[in-house]
PDB file of C-alpha atoms in Angstrom:
ATOM      1  CA  UNK A  76       0.128  -0.216  -0.109  1.00 43.00           C
ATOM      2  CA  UNK A  77       1.334   3.872  -0.879  1.00 42.00           C
ATOM      3  CA  UNK A  78       0.819   5.906   2.171  1.00 42.00           C
ATOM      4  CA  UNK A  79       0.176   9.583   1.569  1.00 44.00           C
ATOM      5  CA  UNK A  80       2.626  11.902   2.932  1.00 44.00           C
ATOM      6  CA  UNK A  81       1.239  13.853   5.589  1.00 50.00           C
ATOM      7  CA  UNK A  82       1.047  17.526   4.681  1.00 50.00           C
ATOM      8  CA  UNK A  83      -0.560  20.440   6.625  1.00 54.00           C
ATOM      9  CA  UNK A  84      -4.246  21.001   6.235  1.00 62.00           C
ATOM     10  CA  UNK A  85      -5.530  23.384   3.489  1.00 59.00           C
ATOM     11  CA  UNK A  86      -2.583  23.373   1.830  1.00 62.00           C
ATOM     12  CA  UNK A  87      -1.787  26.546  -0.562  1.00 60.00           C
ATOM     13  CA  UNK A  88      -3.854  26.330  -4.270  1.00 68.00           C
ATOM     14  CA  UNK A  89      -5.823  23.113  -3.147  1.00 87.00           C
ATOM     15  CA  UNK A  90      -9.639  23.405  -3.505  1.00 95.00           C
ATOM     16  CA  UNK A  91     -11.469  22.942  -0.423  1.00 97.00           C
ATOM     17  CA  UNK A  92     -12.604  19.274   0.579  1.00 98.00           C
ATOM     18  CA  UNK A  93     -16.131  20.504   1.096  1.00 98.00           C
ATOM     19  CA  UNK A  94     -17.045  24.130   0.612  1.00 98.00           C
ATOM     20  CA  UNK A  95     -20.920  25.354   0.595  1.00 97.00           C
ATOM     21  CA  UNK A  96     -22.344  28.805  -0.632  1.00 97.00           C
ATOM     22  CA  UNK A  97     -25.555  30.226   0.364  1.00 96.00           C
ATOM     23  CA  UNK A  98     -26.880  26.340   1.161  1.00 96.00           C
ATOM     24  CA  UNK A  99     -30.927  26.410   1.838  1.00 95.00           C
ATOM     25  CA  UNK A 100     -33.273  23.395   2.333  1.00 94.00           C
ATOM     26  CA  UNK A 101     -36.404  24.708   4.553  1.00 90.00           C
ATOM     27  CA  UNK A 102     -38.732  22.234   5.644  1.00 85.00           C
ATOM     28  CA  UNK A 103     -41.162  25.126   7.645  1.00 72.00           C
ATOM     29  CA  UNK A 104     -40.331  27.994   9.844  1.00 68.00           C
ATOM     30  CA  UNK A 105     -37.864  26.280  12.424  1.00 65.00           C
ATOM     31  CA  UNK A 106     -36.324  23.019  10.444  1.00 78.00           C
ATOM     32  CA  UNK A 107     -33.644  22.749   7.854  1.00 90.00           C
ATOM     33  CA  UNK A 108     -30.600  24.575   6.863  1.00 92.00           C
ATOM     34  CA  UNK A 109     -30.547  28.600   6.097  1.00 93.00           C
ATOM     35  CA  UNK A 110     -27.783  29.993   3.823  1.00 94.00           C
ATOM     36  CA  UNK A 111     -24.918  28.271   4.875  1.00 95.00           C
ATOM     37  CA  UNK A 112     -21.471  29.092   4.162  1.00 96.00           C
ATOM     38  CA  UNK A 113     -18.847  26.267   5.094  1.00 96.00           C
ATOM     39  CA  UNK A 114     -15.485  25.777   3.876  1.00 96.00           C
ATOM     40  CA  UNK A 115     -13.287  22.638   5.065  1.00 97.00           C
ATOM     41  CA  UNK A 116      -9.886  22.131   4.344  1.00 96.00           C
ATOM     42  CA  UNK A 117      -8.359  19.314   2.792  1.00 97.00           C
ATOM     43  CA  UNK A 118      -6.799  16.915   4.862  1.00 97.00           C
ATOM     44  CA  UNK A 119      -8.631  18.728   8.495  1.00 96.00           C
ATOM     45  CA  UNK A 120     -10.704  16.630  10.788  1.00 97.00           C
ATOM     46  CA  UNK A 121     -13.296  18.876  11.236  1.00 97.00           C
ATOM     47  CA  UNK A 122     -16.428  18.610  13.699  1.00 94.00           C
ATOM     48  CA  UNK A 123     -19.278  19.595  13.411  1.00 93.00           C
ATOM     49  CA  UNK A 124     -21.689  19.774  16.206  1.00 87.00           C
ATOM     50  CA  UNK A 125     -25.403  21.072  17.018  1.00 83.00           C
ATOM     51  CA  UNK A 126     -28.233  19.871  19.201  1.00 80.00           C
ATOM     52  CA  UNK A 127     -30.915  17.518  18.061  1.00 81.00           C
ATOM     53  CA  UNK A 128     -32.854  19.336  15.185  1.00 83.00           C
ATOM     54  CA  UNK A 129     -30.484  21.591  14.838  1.00 85.00           C
ATOM     55  CA  UNK A 130     -29.465  20.859  10.599  1.00 90.00           C
ATOM     56  CA  UNK A 131     -26.247  18.718  11.159  1.00 91.00           C
ATOM     57  CA  UNK A 132     -28.094  15.430   9.010  1.00 91.00           C
ATOM     58  CA  UNK A 133     -29.918  17.633   6.332  1.00 93.00           C
ATOM     59  CA  UNK A 134     -26.921  19.577   5.707  1.00 95.00           C
ATOM     60  CA  UNK A 135     -24.797  15.887   5.627  1.00 95.00           C
ATOM     61  CA  UNK A 136     -27.730  14.528   3.195  1.00 94.00           C
ATOM     62  CA  UNK A 137     -27.521  17.581   0.987  1.00 96.00           C
ATOM     63  CA  UNK A 138     -23.413  17.050   0.321  1.00 97.00           C
ATOM     64  CA  UNK A 139     -24.696  13.753  -0.683  1.00 96.00           C
ATOM     65  CA  UNK A 140     -27.224  15.079  -3.392  1.00 96.00           C
ATOM     66  CA  UNK A 141     -29.715  12.813  -1.190  1.00 95.00           C
ATOM     67  CA  UNK A 142     -31.930  15.435  -0.920  1.00 95.00           C
ATOM     68  CA  UNK A 143     -32.228  18.879  -3.058  1.00 95.00           C
ATOM     69  CA  UNK A 144     -31.396  22.497  -1.673  1.00 95.00           C
ATOM     70  CA  UNK A 145     -33.963  25.260  -2.731  1.00 95.00           C
ATOM     71  CA  UNK A 146     -30.787  27.717  -3.318  1.00 96.00           C
ATOM     72  CA  UNK A 147     -27.240  27.456  -3.130  1.00 96.00           C
ATOM     73  CA  UNK A 148     -24.609  25.105  -4.176  1.00 96.00           C
ATOM     74  CA  UNK A 149     -22.315  22.648  -2.416  1.00 97.00           C
ATOM     75  CA  UNK A 150     -18.975  20.959  -3.561  1.00 98.00           C
ATOM     76  CA  UNK A 151     -17.025  18.271  -2.971  1.00 98.00           C
ATOM     77  CA  UNK A 152     -13.055  18.614  -3.621  1.00 98.00           C
ATOM     78  CA  UNK A 153     -14.032  20.717  -6.678  1.00 97.00           C
ATOM     79  CA  UNK A 154     -17.163  18.792  -7.817  1.00 97.00           C
ATOM     80  CA  UNK A 155     -20.652  20.281  -7.794  1.00 97.00           C
ATOM     81  CA  UNK A 156     -22.871  17.801  -5.532  1.00 97.00           C
ATOM     82  CA  UNK A 157     -25.733  17.847  -8.059  1.00 95.00           C
ATOM     83  CA  UNK A 158     -24.452  17.837 -11.312  1.00 96.00           C
ATOM     84  CA  UNK A 159     -21.552  15.743 -10.417  1.00 97.00           C
ATOM     85  CA  UNK A 160     -22.986  13.373  -7.677  1.00 95.00           C
ATOM     86  CA  UNK A 161     -21.767  10.126  -8.838  1.00 95.00           C
ATOM     87  CA  UNK A 162     -18.243  11.143  -9.084  1.00 96.00           C
ATOM     88  CA  UNK A 163     -18.726  12.863  -5.810  1.00 96.00           C
ATOM     89  CA  UNK A 164     -19.728   9.260  -4.193  1.00 95.00           C
ATOM     90  CA  UNK A 165     -16.614   7.597  -5.648  1.00 95.00           C
ATOM     91  CA  UNK A 166     -14.514  10.116  -3.458  1.00 97.00           C
ATOM     92  CA  UNK A 167     -16.586   9.600  -0.010  1.00 98.00           C
ATOM     93  CA  UNK A 168     -17.240   7.283   2.736  1.00 98.00           C
ATOM     94  CA  UNK A 169     -20.076   7.820   4.072  1.00 97.00           C
ATOM     95  CA  UNK A 170     -21.732   6.582   7.982  1.00 97.00           C
ATOM     96  CA  UNK A 171     -25.225   7.848   8.646  1.00 94.00           C
ATOM     97  CA  UNK A 172     -26.752   8.574  11.467  1.00 88.00           C
ATOM     98  CA  UNK A 173     -29.426   5.124  11.224  1.00 88.00           C
ATOM     99  CA  UNK A 174     -27.882   2.719   8.917  1.00 90.00           C
ATOM    100  CA  UNK A 175     -30.494   0.029   7.446  1.00 92.00           C
ATOM    101  CA  UNK A 176     -29.627  -2.786   5.333  1.00 96.00           C
ATOM    102  CA  UNK A 177     -30.834  -6.647   4.637  1.00 97.00           C
ATOM    103  CA  UNK A 178     -30.865  -7.939   7.773  1.00 97.00           C
ATOM    104  CA  UNK A 179     -30.961 -11.754   6.102  1.00 98.00           C
ATOM    105  CA  UNK A 180     -27.285 -11.121   5.013  1.00 98.00           C
ATOM    106  CA  UNK A 181     -24.171 -11.755   6.981  1.00 98.00           C
ATOM    107  CA  UNK A 182     -21.735  -8.648   7.976  1.00 98.00           C
ATOM    108  CA  UNK A 183     -19.787 -10.454   5.395  1.00 98.00           C
ATOM    109  CA  UNK A 184     -21.679 -10.830   2.143  1.00 98.00           C
ATOM    110  CA  UNK A 185     -23.164  -7.022   3.146  1.00 98.00           C
ATOM    111  CA  UNK A 186     -19.300  -5.855   2.636  1.00 98.00           C
ATOM    112  CA  UNK A 187     -18.535  -7.976   0.090  1.00 98.00           C
ATOM    113  CA  UNK A 188     -21.327  -6.271  -2.291  1.00 97.00           C
ATOM    114  CA  UNK A 189     -19.867  -2.783  -1.093  1.00 97.00           C
ATOM    115  CA  UNK A 190     -16.371  -4.093  -1.721  1.00 97.00           C
ATOM    116  CA  UNK A 191     -17.710  -5.129  -5.380  1.00 96.00           C
ATOM    117  CA  UNK A 192     -19.649  -1.888  -5.543  1.00 93.00           C
ATOM    118  CA  UNK A 193     -16.778   0.276  -4.982  1.00 92.00           C
ATOM    119  CA  UNK A 194     -13.848  -1.552  -6.923  1.00 90.00           C
ATOM    120  CA  UNK A 195     -10.221  -1.442  -5.449  1.00 90.00           C
ATOM    121  CA  UNK A 196     -10.808  -1.992  -2.256  1.00 96.00           C
ATOM    122  CA  UNK A 197      -8.198  -4.544  -0.378  1.00 97.00           C
ATOM    123  CA  UNK A 198     -10.159  -7.411   1.663  1.00 97.00           C
ATOM    124  CA  UNK A 199      -7.646  -7.648   4.010  1.00 97.00           C
ATOM    125  CA  UNK A 200      -7.813  -4.139   5.016  1.00 98.00           C
ATOM    126  CA  UNK A 201     -11.558  -4.998   5.487  1.00 98.00           C
ATOM    127  CA  UNK A 202     -10.342  -7.521   7.424  1.00 98.00           C
ATOM    128  CA  UNK A 203      -8.678  -5.820   9.696  1.00 98.00           C
ATOM    129  CA  UNK A 204     -10.888  -3.023   9.979  1.00 98.00           C
ATOM    130  CA  UNK A 205     -13.481  -5.790  11.868  1.00 98.00           C
ATOM    131  CA  UNK A 206     -10.805  -7.212  13.842  1.00 98.00           C
ATOM    132  CA  UNK A 207     -10.478  -4.165  15.626  1.00 98.00           C
ATOM    133  CA  UNK A 208     -13.585  -3.248  15.608  1.00 98.00           C
ATOM    134  CA  UNK A 209     -13.776  -6.926  16.813  1.00 98.00           C
ATOM    135  CA  UNK A 210     -16.827  -7.581  14.505  1.00 98.00           C
ATOM    136  CA  UNK A 211     -18.031 -11.113  13.579  1.00 98.00           C
ATOM    137  CA  UNK A 212     -18.375 -11.018  10.175  1.00 98.00           C
ATOM    138  CA  UNK A 213     -20.383 -14.551  10.372  1.00 98.00           C
ATOM    139  CA  UNK A 214     -23.520 -13.119  12.056  1.00 97.00           C
ATOM    140  CA  UNK A 215     -26.480 -12.038   9.911  1.00 98.00           C
ATOM    141  CA  UNK A 216     -27.379  -8.014   9.869  1.00 97.00           C
ATOM    142  CA  UNK A 217     -30.809  -8.279  11.522  1.00 97.00           C
ATOM    143  CA  UNK A 218     -29.120 -10.357  14.545  1.00 97.00           C
ATOM    144  CA  UNK A 219     -26.544  -7.367  15.241  1.00 97.00           C
ATOM    145  CA  UNK A 220     -26.258  -5.333  18.605  1.00 96.00           C
ATOM    146  CA  UNK A 221     -26.971  -1.515  17.955  1.00 95.00           C
ATOM    147  CA  UNK A 222     -23.113  -1.615  17.865  1.00 96.00           C
ATOM    148  CA  UNK A 223     -22.299  -3.637  16.201  1.00 97.00           C
ATOM    149  CA  UNK A 224     -24.720  -2.619  13.423  1.00 97.00           C
ATOM    150  CA  UNK A 225     -22.559   0.453  13.386  1.00 97.00           C
ATOM    151  CA  UNK A 226     -19.547  -1.703  13.041  1.00 98.00           C
ATOM    152  CA  UNK A 227     -20.209  -2.757   9.918  1.00 98.00           C
ATOM    153  CA  UNK A 228     -21.511   1.060   8.671  1.00 98.00           C
ATOM    154  CA  UNK A 229     -17.829   2.271   9.963  1.00 98.00           C
ATOM    155  CA  UNK A 230     -16.128  -1.009   7.742  1.00 98.00           C
ATOM    156  CA  UNK A 231     -17.799  -0.325   4.835  1.00 98.00           C
ATOM    157  CA  UNK A 232     -16.855   3.910   5.116  1.00 98.00           C
ATOM    158  CA  UNK A 233     -13.236   3.339   5.828  1.00 98.00           C
ATOM    159  CA  UNK A 234     -12.757  -0.028   3.418  1.00 98.00           C
ATOM    160  CA  UNK A 235     -11.879   1.914   0.662  1.00 97.00           C
ATOM    161  CA  UNK A 236      -9.752   4.611   1.634  1.00 97.00           C
ATOM    162  CA  UNK A 237     -11.918   7.489   0.385  1.00 97.00           C
ATOM    163  CA  UNK A 238     -10.077  10.823   0.118  1.00 98.00           C
ATOM    164  CA  UNK A 239     -13.498  12.457   2.304  1.00 98.00           C
ATOM    165  CA  UNK A 240     -15.022  10.269   4.991  1.00 98.00           C
ATOM    166  CA  UNK A 241     -18.585  12.485   6.400  1.00 98.00           C
ATOM    167  CA  UNK A 242     -19.740  10.318   9.631  1.00 96.00           C
ATOM    168  CA  UNK A 243     -22.676  10.566  11.264  1.00 93.00           C
ATOM    169  CA  UNK A 244     -22.372   9.938  15.005  1.00 90.00           C
ATOM    170  CA  UNK A 245     -19.927   8.101  14.472  1.00 93.00           C
ATOM    171  CA  UNK A 246     -19.048   6.438  17.965  1.00 90.00           C
ATOM    172  CA  UNK A 247     -22.979   5.953  18.235  1.00 88.00           C
ATOM    173  CA  UNK A 248     -23.745   2.649  20.389  1.00 91.00           C
ATOM    174  CA  UNK A 249     -20.241   2.101  20.957  1.00 92.00           C
ATOM    175  CA  UNK A 250     -18.702   1.073  23.846  1.00 93.00           C
ATOM    176  CA  UNK A 251     -15.770   3.991  25.597  1.00 90.00           C
ATOM    177  CA  UNK A 252     -13.227   0.683  24.136  1.00 93.00           C
ATOM    178  CA  UNK A 253     -14.434   0.861  20.485  1.00 95.00           C
ATOM    179  CA  UNK A 254     -14.931   4.643  20.682  1.00 93.00           C
ATOM    180  CA  UNK A 255     -11.127   4.751  20.955  1.00 94.00           C
ATOM    181  CA  UNK A 256     -10.309   2.694  18.299  1.00 96.00           C
ATOM    182  CA  UNK A 257     -12.715   4.769  15.888  1.00 96.00           C
ATOM    183  CA  UNK A 258     -10.702   7.851  17.406  1.00 94.00           C
ATOM    184  CA  UNK A 259      -7.172   5.869  15.914  1.00 96.00           C
ATOM    185  CA  UNK A 260      -9.125   4.888  12.976  1.00 97.00           C
ATOM    186  CA  UNK A 261      -9.812   8.498  11.917  1.00 97.00           C
ATOM    187  CA  UNK A 262      -6.139   9.771  12.862  1.00 96.00           C
ATOM    188  CA  UNK A 263      -4.893   6.954  10.707  1.00 97.00           C
ATOM    189  CA  UNK A 264      -7.012   8.103   7.986  1.00 97.00           C
ATOM    190  CA  UNK A 265      -5.877  11.615   7.971  1.00 97.00           C
ATOM    191  CA  UNK A 266      -2.593  10.623   8.973  1.00 96.00           C
ATOM    192  CA  UNK A 267      -1.401   7.603   6.500  1.00 94.00           C
ATOM    193  CA  UNK A 268      -3.871   8.478   3.570  1.00 93.00           C
ATOM    194  CA  UNK A 269      -4.353  12.087   3.598  1.00 96.00           C
ATOM    195  CA  UNK A 270      -8.098  11.697   3.963  1.00 98.00           C
ATOM    196  CA  UNK A 271     -10.190  14.738   5.055  1.00 98.00           C
ATOM    197  CA  UNK A 272     -12.833  13.748   7.694  1.00 98.00           C
ATOM    198  CA  UNK A 273     -15.931  15.750   8.717  1.00 98.00           C
ATOM    199  CA  UNK A 274     -17.875  14.129  11.239  1.00 92.00           C
ATOM    200  CA  UNK A 275     -20.944  15.178  13.904  1.00 88.00           C
ATOM    201  CA  UNK A 276     -21.236  14.035  16.704  1.00 80.00           C
ATOM    202  CA  UNK A 277     -22.906  14.561  20.493  1.00 72.00           C
ATOM    203  CA  UNK A 278     -19.183  13.516  22.469  1.00 73.00           C
ATOM    204  CA  UNK A 279     -17.873  16.590  23.282  1.00 74.00           C
ATOM    205  CA  UNK A 280     -14.513  15.006  24.758  1.00 76.00           C
ATOM    206  CA  UNK A 281     -14.214  13.091  21.311  1.00 81.00           C
ATOM    207  CA  UNK A 282     -14.655  16.342  19.066  1.00 82.00           C
ATOM    208  CA  UNK A 283     -11.959  18.045  21.347  1.00 80.00           C
ATOM    209  CA  UNK A 284      -9.287  15.090  21.121  1.00 84.00           C
ATOM    210  CA  UNK A 285      -9.171  14.742  17.661  1.00 90.00           C
ATOM    211  CA  UNK A 286     -10.429  18.141  15.475  1.00 89.00           C
ATOM    212  CA  UNK A 287      -8.246  20.809  14.412  1.00 88.00           C
ATOM    213  CA  UNK A 288     -11.298  23.246  13.798  1.00 93.00           C
ATOM    214  CA  UNK A 289     -15.276  22.882  14.420  1.00 90.00           C
ATOM    215  CA  UNK A 290     -18.480  24.637  12.980  1.00 91.00           C
ATOM    216  CA  UNK A 291     -21.032  25.105  15.515  1.00 87.00           C
ATOM    217  CA  UNK A 292     -25.153  25.053  13.947  1.00 89.00           C
ATOM    218  CA  UNK A 293     -28.009  26.058  15.605  1.00 86.00           C
ATOM    219  CA  UNK A 294     -31.710  25.986  14.239  1.00 86.00           C
ATOM    220  CA  UNK A 295     -29.627  25.842  10.935  1.00 90.00           C
ATOM    221  CA  UNK A 296     -27.644  28.311  11.145  1.00 91.00           C
ATOM    222  CA  UNK A 297     -23.752  28.792  11.517  1.00 91.00           C
ATOM    223  CA  UNK A 298     -23.410  30.094  14.977  1.00 86.00           C
ATOM    224  CA  UNK A 299     -19.861  29.603  15.119  1.00 84.00           C
ATOM    225  CA  UNK A 300     -16.450  28.440  13.040  1.00 86.00           C
ATOM    226  CA  UNK A 301     -13.237  28.312  14.368  1.00 83.00           C
ATOM    227  CA  UNK A 302     -10.295  25.870  15.479  1.00 87.00           C
ATOM    228  CA  UNK A 303     -10.811  24.391  18.843  1.00 79.00           C
ATOM    229  CA  UNK A 304      -8.536  26.476  20.673  1.00 72.00           C
ATOM    230  CA  UNK A 305      -9.933  29.758  19.665  1.00 72.00           C
ATOM    231  CA  UNK A 306     -13.525  28.874  21.006  1.00 70.00           C
ATOM    232  CA  UNK A 307     -15.332  31.178  23.417  1.00 58.00           C
ATOM    233  CA  UNK A 308     -15.144  29.352  27.187  1.00 61.00           C
ATOM    234  CA  UNK A 309     -12.263  27.604  25.792  1.00 61.00           C
ATOM    235  CA  UNK A 310      -9.596  29.830  27.845  1.00 67.00           C
ATOM    236  CA  UNK A 311     -11.408  29.135  30.818  1.00 76.00           C
ATOM    237  CA  UNK A 312     -10.047  27.250  33.916  1.00 80.00           C
ATOM    238  CA  UNK A 313     -12.135  25.549  36.641  1.00 87.00           C
ATOM    239  CA  UNK A 314     -10.364  26.391  39.891  1.00 93.00           C
ATOM    240  CA  UNK A 315     -10.583  24.842  43.134  1.00 94.00           C
ATOM    241  CA  UNK A 316      -8.672  25.114  46.555  1.00 95.00           C
ATOM    242  CA  UNK A 317      -8.379  24.521  49.934  1.00 96.00           C
ATOM    243  CA  UNK A 318      -7.342  27.014  52.212  1.00 95.00           C
ATOM    244  CA  UNK A 319      -5.703  26.765  55.587  1.00 94.00           C
ATOM    245  CA  UNK A 320      -7.886  29.886  57.018  1.00 93.00           C
ATOM    246  CA  UNK A 321     -11.026  30.819  55.610  1.00 93.00           C
ATOM    247  CA  UNK A 322     -11.627  33.931  53.169  1.00 93.00           C
ATOM    248  CA  UNK A 323     -14.598  36.030  51.937  1.00 93.00           C
ATOM    249  CA  UNK A 324     -15.931  35.631  48.711  1.00 94.00           C
ATOM    250  CA  UNK A 325     -14.983  39.211  47.929  1.00 93.00           C
ATOM    251  CA  UNK A 326     -11.154  38.390  48.094  1.00 92.00           C
ATOM    252  CA  UNK A 327     -11.281  36.924  44.745  1.00 94.00           C
ATOM    253  CA  UNK A 328     -14.566  37.999  42.718  1.00 94.00           C
ATOM    254  CA  UNK A 329     -13.179  41.278  42.166  1.00 92.00           C
ATOM    255  CA  UNK A 330     -10.091  40.120  40.394  1.00 94.00           C
ATOM    256  CA  UNK A 331     -10.255  40.665  36.512  1.00 91.00           C
ATOM    257  CA  UNK A 332     -11.008  37.131  35.117  1.00 89.00           C
ATOM    258  CA  UNK A 333     -12.413  35.474  37.795  1.00 93.00           C
ATOM    259  CA  UNK A 334     -16.467  34.390  38.172  1.00 90.00           C
ATOM    260  CA  UNK A 335     -18.621  31.801  39.449  1.00 91.00           C
ATOM    261  CA  UNK A 336     -17.460  32.063  43.138  1.00 95.00           C
ATOM    262  CA  UNK A 337     -18.052  29.773  45.675  1.00 95.00           C
ATOM    263  CA  UNK A 338     -16.593  29.638  49.102  1.00 95.00           C
ATOM    264  CA  UNK A 339     -17.807  26.817  52.041  1.00 94.00           C
ATOM    265  CA  UNK A 340     -15.909  27.735  55.004  1.00 92.00           C
ATOM    266  CA  UNK A 341     -12.111  26.489  53.766  1.00 94.00           C
ATOM    267  CA  UNK A 342     -13.231  25.372  50.643  1.00 96.00           C
ATOM    268  CA  UNK A 343     -13.551  27.572  47.082  1.00 96.00           C
ATOM    269  CA  UNK A 344     -14.036  27.060  43.988  1.00 95.00           C
ATOM    270  CA  UNK A 345     -14.198  29.662  40.910  1.00 93.00           C
ATOM    271  CA  UNK A 346     -13.679  30.347  37.019  1.00 89.00           C
ATOM    272  CA  UNK A 347     -10.742  31.333  35.623  1.00 90.00           C
ATOM    273  CA  UNK A 348     -10.320  32.986  32.251  1.00 81.00           C
ATOM    274  CA  UNK A 349      -6.545  34.248  31.143  1.00 79.00           C
ATOM    275  CA  UNK A 350      -3.797  34.593  33.977  1.00 85.00           C
ATOM    276  CA  UNK A 351      -4.312  32.898  37.147  1.00 87.00           C
ATOM    277  CA  UNK A 352      -1.206  34.288  38.691  1.00 92.00           C
ATOM    278  CA  UNK A 353      -4.017  36.916  39.898  1.00 93.00           C
ATOM    279  CA  UNK A 354      -5.947  34.826  41.829  1.00 94.00           C
ATOM    280  CA  UNK A 355      -2.828  32.435  43.134  1.00 93.00           C
ATOM    281  CA  UNK A 356      -1.332  35.896  44.929  1.00 94.00           C
ATOM    282  CA  UNK A 357      -4.829  36.582  46.309  1.00 94.00           C
ATOM    283  CA  UNK A 358      -5.318  32.817  47.656  1.00 95.00           C
ATOM    284  CA  UNK A 359      -1.467  32.981  49.043  1.00 95.00           C
ATOM    285  CA  UNK A 360      -2.017  34.680  52.564  1.00 95.00           C
ATOM    286  CA  UNK A 361      -4.465  31.722  53.534  1.00 95.00           C
ATOM    287  CA  UNK A 362      -2.388  29.076  53.359  1.00 94.00           C
ATOM    288  CA  UNK A 363      -3.555  27.141  50.346  1.00 94.00           C
ATOM    289  CA  UNK A 364      -2.643  23.189  50.740  1.00 91.00           C
ATOM    290  CA  UNK A 365      -4.429  22.139  47.855  1.00 92.00           C
ATOM    291  CA  UNK A 366      -4.577  24.033  44.316  1.00 93.00           C
ATOM    292  CA  UNK A 367      -6.423  22.255  41.155  1.00 92.00           C
ATOM    293  CA  UNK A 368      -6.895  23.658  37.974  1.00 86.00           C
ATOM    294  CA  UNK A 369      -9.145  22.096  35.395  1.00 82.00           C
ATOM    295  CA  UNK A 370      -8.431  22.036  31.280  1.00 69.00           C
ATOM    296  CA  UNK A 371     -11.468  24.208  29.839  1.00 65.00           C
ATOM    297  CA  UNK A 372     -13.454  22.067  27.993  1.00 62.00           C
ATOM    298  CA  UNK A 373     -15.704  21.766  24.914  1.00 62.00           C
ATOM    299  CA  UNK A 374     -18.867  21.808  26.824  1.00 64.00           C
ATOM    300  CA  UNK A 375     -17.990  25.303  28.156  1.00 63.00           C
ATOM    301  CA  UNK A 376     -17.836  27.125  24.273  1.00 63.00           C
ATOM    302  CA  UNK A 377     -21.218  24.686  23.646  1.00 65.00           C
ATOM    303  CA  UNK A 378     -23.126  26.431  26.237  1.00 65.00           C
ATOM    304  CA  UNK A 379     -21.511  29.993  25.886  1.00 64.00           C
ATOM    305  CA  UNK A 380     -22.678  29.529  21.948  1.00 62.00           C
ATOM    306  CA  UNK A 381     -25.962  28.144  22.413  1.00 62.00           C
ATOM    307  CA  UNK A 382     -26.891  30.553  25.704  1.00 61.00           C
ATOM    308  CA  UNK A 383     -25.473  33.261  23.355  1.00 53.00           C
ATOM    309  CA  UNK A 384     -27.544  32.338  20.358  1.00 50.00           C
ATOM    310  CA  UNK A 385     -30.749  31.657  22.728  1.00 50.00           C
ATOM    311  CA  UNK A 386     -30.392  35.181  24.282  1.00 49.00           C
ATOM    312  CA  UNK A 387     -29.795  36.384  20.573  1.00 50.00           C
ATOM    313  CA  UNK A 388     -33.229  34.988  19.418  1.00 49.00           C
ATOM    314  CA  UNK A 389     -35.380  36.328  21.806  1.00 46.00           C
ATOM    315  CA  UNK A 390     -34.190  39.447  21.802  1.00 46.00           C
ATOM    316  CA  UNK A 391     -34.565  39.696  18.062  1.00 42.00           C
ATOM    317  CA  UNK A 392     -38.407  37.494  18.472  1.00 41.00           C
ATOM    318  CA  UNK A 393     -40.059  41.055  18.877  1.00 39.00           C
ATOM    319  CA  UNK A 394     -39.376  42.534  15.428  1.00 36.00           C
ATOM    320  CA  UNK A 395     -38.916  39.535  13.210  1.00 37.00           C
ATOM    321  CA  UNK A 396     -41.043  36.275  13.136  1.00 37.00           C
ATOM    322  CA  UNK A 397     -38.815  34.771  10.013  1.00 35.00           C
ATOM    323  CA  UNK A 398     -36.051  32.645  11.040  1.00 33.00           C
ATOM    324  CA  UNK A 399     -34.382  32.786   7.562  1.00 31.00           C
ATOM    325  CA  UNK A 400     -34.132  36.723   8.239  1.00 27.00           C
ATOM    326  CA  UNK A 401     -32.136  35.537  11.513  1.00 28.00           C
ATOM    327  CA  UNK A 402     -28.502  36.066  11.990  1.00 29.00           C
ATOM    328  CA  UNK A 403     -26.856  34.282  15.069  1.00 25.00           C
ATOM    329  CA  UNK A 404     -23.693  35.131  13.525  1.00 26.00           C
TER     330      UNK A 404
END
């Protein structure tokens, strides 16, 4: 097997792996995708996040020409997703959120069918994928658990080493051990074959550990698109301390960047944005004998963005009742 040299995501002169321009698909007032402009670079692992019904799956189905937009356009690796859908599908490995396959066929029969359909698939690689996921290929699909059905979907998505992987909730139904295996497969696809990975997930820790950039969608609108470390809330640390003598909350609540202060006797907790030196200096006279700082996680950004979007929506609701004209960006 020829291994592609790893290159920086989005090398100069490359067309994006995914590009949408004004992409719109309406299902009534509050459902669908509205005027979506999105660009995913070649060679990156991109996370697409949002609550249920936010528009993640609709976006994926538009990219694959499974549904048609009312307006706008989408491209995959420079190809028009509508006019060149057959060529696009050759370049893509797709894991749907729900996999419905013939229940009487075994895993081996189903994967053989997919391999023959695509052509050029190395069966040894299929066996390796199944082995790493601990998937019994001799069992009928209808007899599989939800997790094993998911594994069949993962193997068929990865089997032909596609240039673009589109994964809708790839860890759904899997135990933590196999979730980690999926994360390894994603990294290997990017590092060893140069694949781009676009996936939606509800597991924020998974997205944070894998992705260079993420996009947040709410009610069909993109509310944030940024590198993970630049997201709102990602520079906020949770700090807890045990002190040798009590202190008043005001001692640290007045420090710039310190919020959510709670004091219970000699136990203190707070959130700190930015430099922690002023907080440590303020705690020093109270003889701290235990100080723990927790790294920020993606849930902070998620709550920040969707809380801000909800406030923005309530502020606009008095002046407009047409969601396609709202702007959460």
